[in-house]
mmCIF file of N, CA and C in Angstrom:
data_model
loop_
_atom_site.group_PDB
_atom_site.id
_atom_site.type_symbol
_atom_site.label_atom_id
_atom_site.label_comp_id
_atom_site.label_asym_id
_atom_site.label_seq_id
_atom_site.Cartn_x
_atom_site.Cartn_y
_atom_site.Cartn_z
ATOM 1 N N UNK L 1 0.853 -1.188 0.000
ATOM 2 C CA UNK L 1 0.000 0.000 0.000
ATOM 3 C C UNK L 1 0.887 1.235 0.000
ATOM 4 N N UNK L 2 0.597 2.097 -0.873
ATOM 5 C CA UNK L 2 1.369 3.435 -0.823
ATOM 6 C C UNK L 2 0.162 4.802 -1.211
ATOM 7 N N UNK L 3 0.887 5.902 -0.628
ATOM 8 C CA UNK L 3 0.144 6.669 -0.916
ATOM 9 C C UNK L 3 0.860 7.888 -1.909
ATOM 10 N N UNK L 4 0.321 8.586 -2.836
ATOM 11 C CA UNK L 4 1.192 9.437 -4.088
ATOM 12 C C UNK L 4 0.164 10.403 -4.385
ATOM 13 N N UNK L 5 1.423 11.935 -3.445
ATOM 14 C CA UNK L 5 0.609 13.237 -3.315
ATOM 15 C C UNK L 5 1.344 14.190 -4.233
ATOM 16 N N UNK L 6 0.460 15.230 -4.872
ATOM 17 C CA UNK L 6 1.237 15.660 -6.116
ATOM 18 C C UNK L 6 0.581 17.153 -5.724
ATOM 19 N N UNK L 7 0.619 18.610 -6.617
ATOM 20 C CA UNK L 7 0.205 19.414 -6.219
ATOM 21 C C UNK L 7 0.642 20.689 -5.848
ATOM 22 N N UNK L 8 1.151 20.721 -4.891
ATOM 23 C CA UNK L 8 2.448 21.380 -4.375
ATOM 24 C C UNK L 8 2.577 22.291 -5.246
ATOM 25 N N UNK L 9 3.273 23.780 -4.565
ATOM 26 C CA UNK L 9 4.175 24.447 -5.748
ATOM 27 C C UNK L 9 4.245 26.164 -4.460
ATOM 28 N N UNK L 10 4.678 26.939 -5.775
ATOM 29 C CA UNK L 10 4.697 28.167 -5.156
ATOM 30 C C UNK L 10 3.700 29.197 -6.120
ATOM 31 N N UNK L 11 3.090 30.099 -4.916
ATOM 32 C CA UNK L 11 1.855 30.768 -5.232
ATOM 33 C C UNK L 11 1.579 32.387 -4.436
ATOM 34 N N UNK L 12 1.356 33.150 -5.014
ATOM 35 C CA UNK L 12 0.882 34.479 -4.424
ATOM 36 C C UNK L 12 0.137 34.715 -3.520
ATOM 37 N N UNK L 13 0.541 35.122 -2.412
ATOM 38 C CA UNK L 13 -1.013 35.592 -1.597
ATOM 39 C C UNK L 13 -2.205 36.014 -2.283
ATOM 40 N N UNK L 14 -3.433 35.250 -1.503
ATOM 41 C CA UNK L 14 -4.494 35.255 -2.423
ATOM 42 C C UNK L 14 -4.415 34.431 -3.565
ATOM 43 N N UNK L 15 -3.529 33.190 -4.073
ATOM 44 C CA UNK L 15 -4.117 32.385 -4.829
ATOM 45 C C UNK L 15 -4.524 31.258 -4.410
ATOM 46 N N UNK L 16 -4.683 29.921 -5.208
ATOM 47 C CA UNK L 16 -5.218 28.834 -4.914
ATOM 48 C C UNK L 16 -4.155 27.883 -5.908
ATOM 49 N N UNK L 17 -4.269 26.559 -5.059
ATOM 50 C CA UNK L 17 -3.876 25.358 -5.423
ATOM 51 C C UNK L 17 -4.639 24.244 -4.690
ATOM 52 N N UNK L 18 -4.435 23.143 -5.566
ATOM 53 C CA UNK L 18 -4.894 21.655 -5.331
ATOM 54 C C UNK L 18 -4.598 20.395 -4.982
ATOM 55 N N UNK L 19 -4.629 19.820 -3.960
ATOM 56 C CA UNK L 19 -3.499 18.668 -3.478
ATOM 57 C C UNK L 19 -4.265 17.790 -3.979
ATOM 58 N N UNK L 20 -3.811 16.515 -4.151
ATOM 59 C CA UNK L 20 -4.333 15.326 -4.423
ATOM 60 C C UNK L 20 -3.536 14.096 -3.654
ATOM 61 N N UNK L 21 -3.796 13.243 -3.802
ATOM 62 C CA UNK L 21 -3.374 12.165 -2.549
ATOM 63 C C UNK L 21 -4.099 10.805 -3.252
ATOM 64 N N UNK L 22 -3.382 9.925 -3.738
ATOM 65 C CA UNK L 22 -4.141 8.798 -4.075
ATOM 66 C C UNK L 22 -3.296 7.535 -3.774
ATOM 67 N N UNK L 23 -4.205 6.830 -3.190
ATOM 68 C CA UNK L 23 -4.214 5.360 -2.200
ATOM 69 C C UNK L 23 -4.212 3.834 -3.353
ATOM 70 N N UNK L 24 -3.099 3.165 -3.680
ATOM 71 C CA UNK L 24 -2.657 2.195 -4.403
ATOM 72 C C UNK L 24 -1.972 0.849 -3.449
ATOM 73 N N UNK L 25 -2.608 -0.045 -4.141
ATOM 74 C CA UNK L 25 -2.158 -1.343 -3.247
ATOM 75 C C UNK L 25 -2.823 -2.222 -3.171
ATOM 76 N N UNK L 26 -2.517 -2.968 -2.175
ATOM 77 C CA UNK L 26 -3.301 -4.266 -2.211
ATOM 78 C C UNK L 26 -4.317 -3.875 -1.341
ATOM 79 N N UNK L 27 -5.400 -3.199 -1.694
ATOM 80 C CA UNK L 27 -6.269 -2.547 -0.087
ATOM 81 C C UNK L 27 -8.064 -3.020 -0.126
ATOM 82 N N UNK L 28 -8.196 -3.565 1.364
ATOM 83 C CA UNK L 28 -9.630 -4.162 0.976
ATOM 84 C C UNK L 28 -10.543 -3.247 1.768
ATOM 85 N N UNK L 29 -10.081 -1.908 2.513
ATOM 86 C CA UNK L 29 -11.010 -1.115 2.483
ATOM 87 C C UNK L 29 -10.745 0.571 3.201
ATOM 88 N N UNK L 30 -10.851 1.341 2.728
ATOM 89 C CA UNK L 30 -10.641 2.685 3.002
ATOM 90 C C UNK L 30 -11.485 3.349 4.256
ATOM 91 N N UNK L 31 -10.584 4.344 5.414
ATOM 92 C CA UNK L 31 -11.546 5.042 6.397
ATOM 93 C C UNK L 31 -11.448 6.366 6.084
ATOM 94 N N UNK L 32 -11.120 6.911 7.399
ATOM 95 C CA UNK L 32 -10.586 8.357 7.141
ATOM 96 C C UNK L 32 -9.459 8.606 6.351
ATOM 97 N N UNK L 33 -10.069 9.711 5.875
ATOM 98 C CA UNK L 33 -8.545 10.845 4.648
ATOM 99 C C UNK L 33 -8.842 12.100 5.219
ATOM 100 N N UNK L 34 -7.533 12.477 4.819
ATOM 101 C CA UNK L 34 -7.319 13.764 5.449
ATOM 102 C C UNK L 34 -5.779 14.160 5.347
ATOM 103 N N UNK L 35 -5.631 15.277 5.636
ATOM 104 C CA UNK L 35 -4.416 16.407 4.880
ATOM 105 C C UNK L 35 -3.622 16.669 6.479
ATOM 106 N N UNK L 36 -2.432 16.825 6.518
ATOM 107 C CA UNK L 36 -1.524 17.278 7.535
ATOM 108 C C UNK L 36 -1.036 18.545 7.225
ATOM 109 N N UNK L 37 -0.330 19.275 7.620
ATOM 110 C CA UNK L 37 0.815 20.129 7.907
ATOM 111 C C UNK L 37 1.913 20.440 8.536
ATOM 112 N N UNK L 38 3.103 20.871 8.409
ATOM 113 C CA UNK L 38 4.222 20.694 9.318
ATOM 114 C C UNK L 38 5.091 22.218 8.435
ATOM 115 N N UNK L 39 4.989 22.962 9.071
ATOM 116 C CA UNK L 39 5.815 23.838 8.914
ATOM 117 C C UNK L 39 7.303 24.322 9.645
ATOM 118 N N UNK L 40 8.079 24.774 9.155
ATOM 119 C CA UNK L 40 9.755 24.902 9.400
ATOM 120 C C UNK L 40 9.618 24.783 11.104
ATOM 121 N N UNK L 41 10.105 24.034 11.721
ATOM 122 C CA UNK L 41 9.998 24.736 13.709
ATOM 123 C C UNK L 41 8.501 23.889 13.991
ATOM 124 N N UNK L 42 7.803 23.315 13.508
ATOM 125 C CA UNK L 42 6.620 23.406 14.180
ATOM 126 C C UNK L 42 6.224 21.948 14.159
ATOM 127 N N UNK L 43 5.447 21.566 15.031
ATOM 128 C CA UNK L 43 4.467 20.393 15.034
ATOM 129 C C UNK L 43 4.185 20.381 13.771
ATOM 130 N N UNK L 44 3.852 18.859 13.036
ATOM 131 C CA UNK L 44 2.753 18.528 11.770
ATOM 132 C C UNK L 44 1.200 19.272 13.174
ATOM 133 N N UNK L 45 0.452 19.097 11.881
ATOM 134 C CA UNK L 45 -0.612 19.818 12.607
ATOM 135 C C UNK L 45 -1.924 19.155 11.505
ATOM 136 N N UNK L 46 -3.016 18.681 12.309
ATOM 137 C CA UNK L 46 -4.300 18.767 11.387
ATOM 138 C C UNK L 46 -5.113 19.234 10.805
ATOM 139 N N UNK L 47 -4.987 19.498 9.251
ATOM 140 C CA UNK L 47 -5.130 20.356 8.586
ATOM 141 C C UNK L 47 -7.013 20.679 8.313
ATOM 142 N N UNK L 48 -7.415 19.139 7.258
ATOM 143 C CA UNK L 48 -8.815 18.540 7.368
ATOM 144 C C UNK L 48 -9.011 17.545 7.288
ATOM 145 N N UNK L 49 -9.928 16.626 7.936
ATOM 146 C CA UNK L 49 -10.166 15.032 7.445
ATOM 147 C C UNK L 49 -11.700 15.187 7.204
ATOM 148 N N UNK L 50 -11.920 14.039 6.488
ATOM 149 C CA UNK L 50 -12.950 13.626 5.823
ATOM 150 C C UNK L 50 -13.402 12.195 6.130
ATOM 151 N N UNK L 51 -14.182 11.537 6.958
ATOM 152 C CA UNK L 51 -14.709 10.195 7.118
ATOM 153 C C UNK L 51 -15.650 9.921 6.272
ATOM 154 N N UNK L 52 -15.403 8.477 6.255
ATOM 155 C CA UNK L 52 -16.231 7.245 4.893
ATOM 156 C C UNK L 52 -17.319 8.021 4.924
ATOM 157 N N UNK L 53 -18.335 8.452 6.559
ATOM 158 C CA UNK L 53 -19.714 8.762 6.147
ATOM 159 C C UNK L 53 -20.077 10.275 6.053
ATOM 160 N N UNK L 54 -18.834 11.183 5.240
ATOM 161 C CA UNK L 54 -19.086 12.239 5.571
ATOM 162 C C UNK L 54 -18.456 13.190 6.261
ATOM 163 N N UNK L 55 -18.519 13.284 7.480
ATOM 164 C CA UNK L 55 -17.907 13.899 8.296
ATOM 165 C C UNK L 55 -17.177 14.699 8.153
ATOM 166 N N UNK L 56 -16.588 16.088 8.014
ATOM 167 C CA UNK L 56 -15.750 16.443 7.555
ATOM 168 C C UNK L 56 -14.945 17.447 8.963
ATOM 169 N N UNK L 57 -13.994 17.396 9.288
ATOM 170 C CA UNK L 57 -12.875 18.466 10.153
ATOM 171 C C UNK L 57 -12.332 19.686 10.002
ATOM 172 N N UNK L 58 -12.288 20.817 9.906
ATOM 173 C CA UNK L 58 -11.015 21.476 9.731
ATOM 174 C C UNK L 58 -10.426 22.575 10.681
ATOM 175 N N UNK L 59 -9.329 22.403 10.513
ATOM 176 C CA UNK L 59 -8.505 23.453 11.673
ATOM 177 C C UNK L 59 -9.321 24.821 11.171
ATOM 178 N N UNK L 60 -9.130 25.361 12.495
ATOM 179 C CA UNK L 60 -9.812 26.934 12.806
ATOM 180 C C UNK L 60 -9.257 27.727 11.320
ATOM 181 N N UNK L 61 -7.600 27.824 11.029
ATOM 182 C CA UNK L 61 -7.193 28.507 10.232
ATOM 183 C C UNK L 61 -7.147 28.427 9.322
ATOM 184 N N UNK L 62 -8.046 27.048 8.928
ATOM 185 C CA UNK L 62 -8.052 27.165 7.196
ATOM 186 C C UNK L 62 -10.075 27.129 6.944
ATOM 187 N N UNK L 63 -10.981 27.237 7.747
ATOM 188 C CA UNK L 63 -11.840 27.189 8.153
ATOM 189 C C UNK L 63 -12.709 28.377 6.924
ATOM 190 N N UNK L 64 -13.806 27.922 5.821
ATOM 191 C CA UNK L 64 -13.941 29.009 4.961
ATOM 192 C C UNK L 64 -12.793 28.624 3.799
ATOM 193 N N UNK L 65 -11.499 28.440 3.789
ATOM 194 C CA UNK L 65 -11.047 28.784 3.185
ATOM 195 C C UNK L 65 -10.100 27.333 1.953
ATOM 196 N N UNK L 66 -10.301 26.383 2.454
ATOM 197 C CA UNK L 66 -9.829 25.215 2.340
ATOM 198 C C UNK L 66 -11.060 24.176 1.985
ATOM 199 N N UNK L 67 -11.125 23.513 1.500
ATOM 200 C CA UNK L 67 -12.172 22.371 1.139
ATOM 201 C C UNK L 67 -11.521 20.880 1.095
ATOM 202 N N UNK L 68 -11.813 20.028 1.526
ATOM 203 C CA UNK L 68 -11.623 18.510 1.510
ATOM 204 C C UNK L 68 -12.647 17.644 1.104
ATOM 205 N N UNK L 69 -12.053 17.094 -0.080
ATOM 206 C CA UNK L 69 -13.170 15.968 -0.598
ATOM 207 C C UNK L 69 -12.619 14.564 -0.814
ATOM 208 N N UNK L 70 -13.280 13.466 -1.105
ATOM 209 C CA UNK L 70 -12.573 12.399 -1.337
ATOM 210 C C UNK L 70 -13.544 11.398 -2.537
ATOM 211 N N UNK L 71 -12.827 10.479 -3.327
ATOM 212 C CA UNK L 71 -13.585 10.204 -4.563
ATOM 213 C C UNK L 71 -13.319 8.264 -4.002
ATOM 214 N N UNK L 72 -13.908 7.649 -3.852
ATOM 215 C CA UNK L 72 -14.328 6.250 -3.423
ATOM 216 C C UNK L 72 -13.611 5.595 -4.459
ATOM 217 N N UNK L 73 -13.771 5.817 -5.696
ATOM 218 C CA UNK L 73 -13.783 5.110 -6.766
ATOM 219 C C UNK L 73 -12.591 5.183 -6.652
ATOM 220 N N UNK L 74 -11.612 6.059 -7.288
ATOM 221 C CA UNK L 74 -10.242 6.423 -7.150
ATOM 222 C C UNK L 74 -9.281 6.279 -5.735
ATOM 223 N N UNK L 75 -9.838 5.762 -4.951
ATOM 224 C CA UNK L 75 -9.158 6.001 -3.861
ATOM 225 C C UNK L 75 -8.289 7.481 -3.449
ATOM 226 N N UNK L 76 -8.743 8.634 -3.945
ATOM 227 C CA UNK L 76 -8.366 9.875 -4.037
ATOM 228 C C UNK L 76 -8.930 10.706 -2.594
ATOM 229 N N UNK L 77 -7.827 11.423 -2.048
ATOM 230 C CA UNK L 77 -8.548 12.322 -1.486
ATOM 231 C C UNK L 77 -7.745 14.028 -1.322
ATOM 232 N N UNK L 78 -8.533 14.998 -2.084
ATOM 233 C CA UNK L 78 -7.848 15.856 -2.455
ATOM 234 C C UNK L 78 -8.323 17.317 -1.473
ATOM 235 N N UNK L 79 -7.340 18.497 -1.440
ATOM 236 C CA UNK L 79 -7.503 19.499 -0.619
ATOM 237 C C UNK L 79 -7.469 20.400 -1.989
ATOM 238 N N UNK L 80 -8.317 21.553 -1.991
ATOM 239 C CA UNK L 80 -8.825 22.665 -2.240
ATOM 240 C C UNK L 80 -8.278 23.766 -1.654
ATOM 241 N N UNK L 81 -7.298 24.738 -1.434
ATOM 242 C CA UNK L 81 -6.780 25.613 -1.291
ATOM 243 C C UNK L 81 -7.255 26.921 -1.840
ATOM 244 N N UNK L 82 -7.671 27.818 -1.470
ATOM 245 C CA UNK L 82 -8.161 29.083 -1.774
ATOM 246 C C UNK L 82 -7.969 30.234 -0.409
ATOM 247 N N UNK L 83 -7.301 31.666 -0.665
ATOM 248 C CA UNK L 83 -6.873 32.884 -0.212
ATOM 249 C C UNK L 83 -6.348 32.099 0.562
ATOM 250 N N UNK L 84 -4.970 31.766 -0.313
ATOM 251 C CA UNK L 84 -3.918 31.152 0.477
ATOM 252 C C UNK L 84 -3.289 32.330 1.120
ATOM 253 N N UNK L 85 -2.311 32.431 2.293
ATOM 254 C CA UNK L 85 -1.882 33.237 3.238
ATOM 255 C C UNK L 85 -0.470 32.532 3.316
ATOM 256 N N UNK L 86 0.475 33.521 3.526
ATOM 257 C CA UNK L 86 2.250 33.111 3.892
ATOM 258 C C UNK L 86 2.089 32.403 4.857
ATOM 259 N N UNK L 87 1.356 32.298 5.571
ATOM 260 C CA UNK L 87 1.501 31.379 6.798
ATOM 261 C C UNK L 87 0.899 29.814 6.975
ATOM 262 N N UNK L 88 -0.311 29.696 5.578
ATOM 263 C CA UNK L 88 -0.309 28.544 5.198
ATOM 264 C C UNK L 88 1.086 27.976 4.643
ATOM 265 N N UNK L 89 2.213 28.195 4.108
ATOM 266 C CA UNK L 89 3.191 27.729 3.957
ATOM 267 C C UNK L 89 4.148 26.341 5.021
ATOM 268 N N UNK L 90 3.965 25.244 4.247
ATOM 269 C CA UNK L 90 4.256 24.064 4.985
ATOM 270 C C UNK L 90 4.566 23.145 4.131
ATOM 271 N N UNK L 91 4.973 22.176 4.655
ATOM 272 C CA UNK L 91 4.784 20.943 3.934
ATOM 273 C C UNK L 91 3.469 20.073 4.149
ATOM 274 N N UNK L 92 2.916 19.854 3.147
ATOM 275 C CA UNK L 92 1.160 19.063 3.238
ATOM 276 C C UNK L 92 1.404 17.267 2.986
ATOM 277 N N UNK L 93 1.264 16.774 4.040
ATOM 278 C CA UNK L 93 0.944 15.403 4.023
ATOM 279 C C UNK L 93 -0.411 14.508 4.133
ATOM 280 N N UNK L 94 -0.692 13.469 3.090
ATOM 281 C CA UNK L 94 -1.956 12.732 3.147
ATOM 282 C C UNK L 94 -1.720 11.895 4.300
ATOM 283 N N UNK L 95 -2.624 11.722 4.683
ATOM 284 C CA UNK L 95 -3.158 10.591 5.870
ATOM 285 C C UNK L 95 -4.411 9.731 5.682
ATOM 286 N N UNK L 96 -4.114 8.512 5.584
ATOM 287 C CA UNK L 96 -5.186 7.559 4.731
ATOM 288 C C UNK L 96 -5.266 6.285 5.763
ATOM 289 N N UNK L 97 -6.297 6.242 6.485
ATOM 290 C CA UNK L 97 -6.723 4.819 7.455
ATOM 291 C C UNK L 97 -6.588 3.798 6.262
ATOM 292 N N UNK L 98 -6.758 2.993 6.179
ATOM 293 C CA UNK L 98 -6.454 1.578 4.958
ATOM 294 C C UNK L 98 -6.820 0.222 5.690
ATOM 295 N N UNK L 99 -7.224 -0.375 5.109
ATOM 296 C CA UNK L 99 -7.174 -1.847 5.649
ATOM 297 C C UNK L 99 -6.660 -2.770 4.448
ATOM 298 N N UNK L 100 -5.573 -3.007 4.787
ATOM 299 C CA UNK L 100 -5.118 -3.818 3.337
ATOM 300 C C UNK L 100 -5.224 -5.243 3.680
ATOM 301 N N UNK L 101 -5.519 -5.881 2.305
ATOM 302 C CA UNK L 101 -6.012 -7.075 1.760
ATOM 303 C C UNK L 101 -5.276 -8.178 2.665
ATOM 304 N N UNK L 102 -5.974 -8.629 3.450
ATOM 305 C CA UNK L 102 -5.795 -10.495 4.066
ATOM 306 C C UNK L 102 -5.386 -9.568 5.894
ATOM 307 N N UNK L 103 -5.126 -8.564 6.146
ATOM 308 C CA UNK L 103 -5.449 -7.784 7.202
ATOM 309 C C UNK L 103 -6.659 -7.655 8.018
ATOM 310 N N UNK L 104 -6.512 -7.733 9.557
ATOM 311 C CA UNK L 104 -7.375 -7.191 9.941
ATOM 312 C C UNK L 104 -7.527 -6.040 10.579
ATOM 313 N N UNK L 105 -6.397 -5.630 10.478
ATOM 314 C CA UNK L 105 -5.576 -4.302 11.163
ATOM 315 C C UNK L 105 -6.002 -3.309 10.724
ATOM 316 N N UNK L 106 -6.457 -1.911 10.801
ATOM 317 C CA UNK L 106 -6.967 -0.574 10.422
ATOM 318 C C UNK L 106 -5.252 -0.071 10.602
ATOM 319 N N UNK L 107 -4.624 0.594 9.533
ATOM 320 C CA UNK L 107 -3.454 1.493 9.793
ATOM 321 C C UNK L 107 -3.281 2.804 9.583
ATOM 322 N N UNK L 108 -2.789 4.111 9.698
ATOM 323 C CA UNK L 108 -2.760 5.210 9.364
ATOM 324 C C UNK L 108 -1.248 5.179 8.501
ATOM 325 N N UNK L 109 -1.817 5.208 7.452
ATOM 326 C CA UNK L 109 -0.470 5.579 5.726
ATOM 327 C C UNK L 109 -0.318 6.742 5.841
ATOM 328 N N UNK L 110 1.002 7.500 5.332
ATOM 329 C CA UNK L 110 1.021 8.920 5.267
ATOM 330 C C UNK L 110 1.577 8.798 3.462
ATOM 331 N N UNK L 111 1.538 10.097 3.123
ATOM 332 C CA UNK L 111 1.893 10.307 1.570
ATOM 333 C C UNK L 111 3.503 10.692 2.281
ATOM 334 N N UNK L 112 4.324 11.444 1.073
ATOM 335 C CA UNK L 112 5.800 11.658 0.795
ATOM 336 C C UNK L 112 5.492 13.068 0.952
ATOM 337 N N UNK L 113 4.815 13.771 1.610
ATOM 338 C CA UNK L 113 4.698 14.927 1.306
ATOM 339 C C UNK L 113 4.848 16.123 0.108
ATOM 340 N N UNK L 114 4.507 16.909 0.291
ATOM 341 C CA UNK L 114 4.437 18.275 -1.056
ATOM 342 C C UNK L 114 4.248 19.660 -0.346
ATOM 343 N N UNK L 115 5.489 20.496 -0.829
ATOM 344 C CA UNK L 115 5.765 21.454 -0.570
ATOM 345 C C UNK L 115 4.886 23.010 -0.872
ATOM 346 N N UNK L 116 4.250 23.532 0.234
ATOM 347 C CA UNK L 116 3.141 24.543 -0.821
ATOM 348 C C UNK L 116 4.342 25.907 0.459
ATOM 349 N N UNK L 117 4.212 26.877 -1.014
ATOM 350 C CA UNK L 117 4.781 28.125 -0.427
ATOM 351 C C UNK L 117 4.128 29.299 -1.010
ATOM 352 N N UNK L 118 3.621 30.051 -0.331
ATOM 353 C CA UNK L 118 2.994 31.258 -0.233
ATOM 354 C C UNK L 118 3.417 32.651 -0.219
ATOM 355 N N UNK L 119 4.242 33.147 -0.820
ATOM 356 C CA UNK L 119 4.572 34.399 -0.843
ATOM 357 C C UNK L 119 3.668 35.611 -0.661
ATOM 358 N N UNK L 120 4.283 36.681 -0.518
ATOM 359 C CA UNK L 120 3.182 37.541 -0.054
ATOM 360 C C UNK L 120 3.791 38.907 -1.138
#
C-alpha cells in the first residue's frame, strides 16, 4: 500500500492550489482521509479530514477557506486551497486509514509529502 501526493508548488497571496493524494495497493477497504501540515519549527498539525460517512474536520485557520473531498472510486482524497496566506506555507501530508487485503488491522499511511509556499 502506498500513498502518491502531487500538487504542491509556489503561489501568491491570495491564490489557490490543489493537493491530491491517491491510495494504491493491495487494499480491501478505506476510512478516514485527510491532509496534515508541518511547517519549518513546528508540530505537523491537522489540517482537514474527511470520514467514509461524511464527516468532515477542519482546523480553525483554514476554516472558509480550504475544502476537503474524497472520490471512493479512485481512492483519491484531495484538498482545495483558496486565499492562500504566507503562513499557510508548509509541507502538506496525506493521511489515509487503509485496511489492506488479508489484514485485519486498520493502519494510518502517510503520503511523501508536497511542498506549498505562499509568498506575499
Amino acid at each position: 500500500v502506498q500513498l502518491q501526493a502531487s500538487g504542491g508548488g509556489l503561489v501568491q497571496a491570495g491564490g489557490s492550489l490543489r493537493l491530491s493524494c491517491a491510495a494504491s495497493g493491495t487494499i480491501s477497504s478505506i476510512g478516514t482521509m485527510g491532509w496534515y501540515r508541518q511547517a519549518p519549527g513546528k508540530q505537523r498539525e491537522p489540517v482537514a479530514t474527511e470520514t467514509v460517512d461524511g464527516n468532515i474536520n477542519y482546523a480553525d485557520s483554514v476554516k472558509g477557506r480550504f475544502t476537503v473531498s474524497r472520490d471512493g472510486a479512485s481512492n483519491t482524497v484531495y484538498l482545495r486551497m483558496d486565499s492562500l496566506k504566507p503562513e499557510d506555507t508548509a509541507v502538506y501530508y496525506c493521511n489515509v486509514y487503509i485496511l489492506a487485503t488479508g489484514s485485519v488491522v486498520w493502519r494510518p499511511y502517510w503520503g511523501q509529502g508536497t511542498q506549498v509556499t505562499v509568498s506575499s
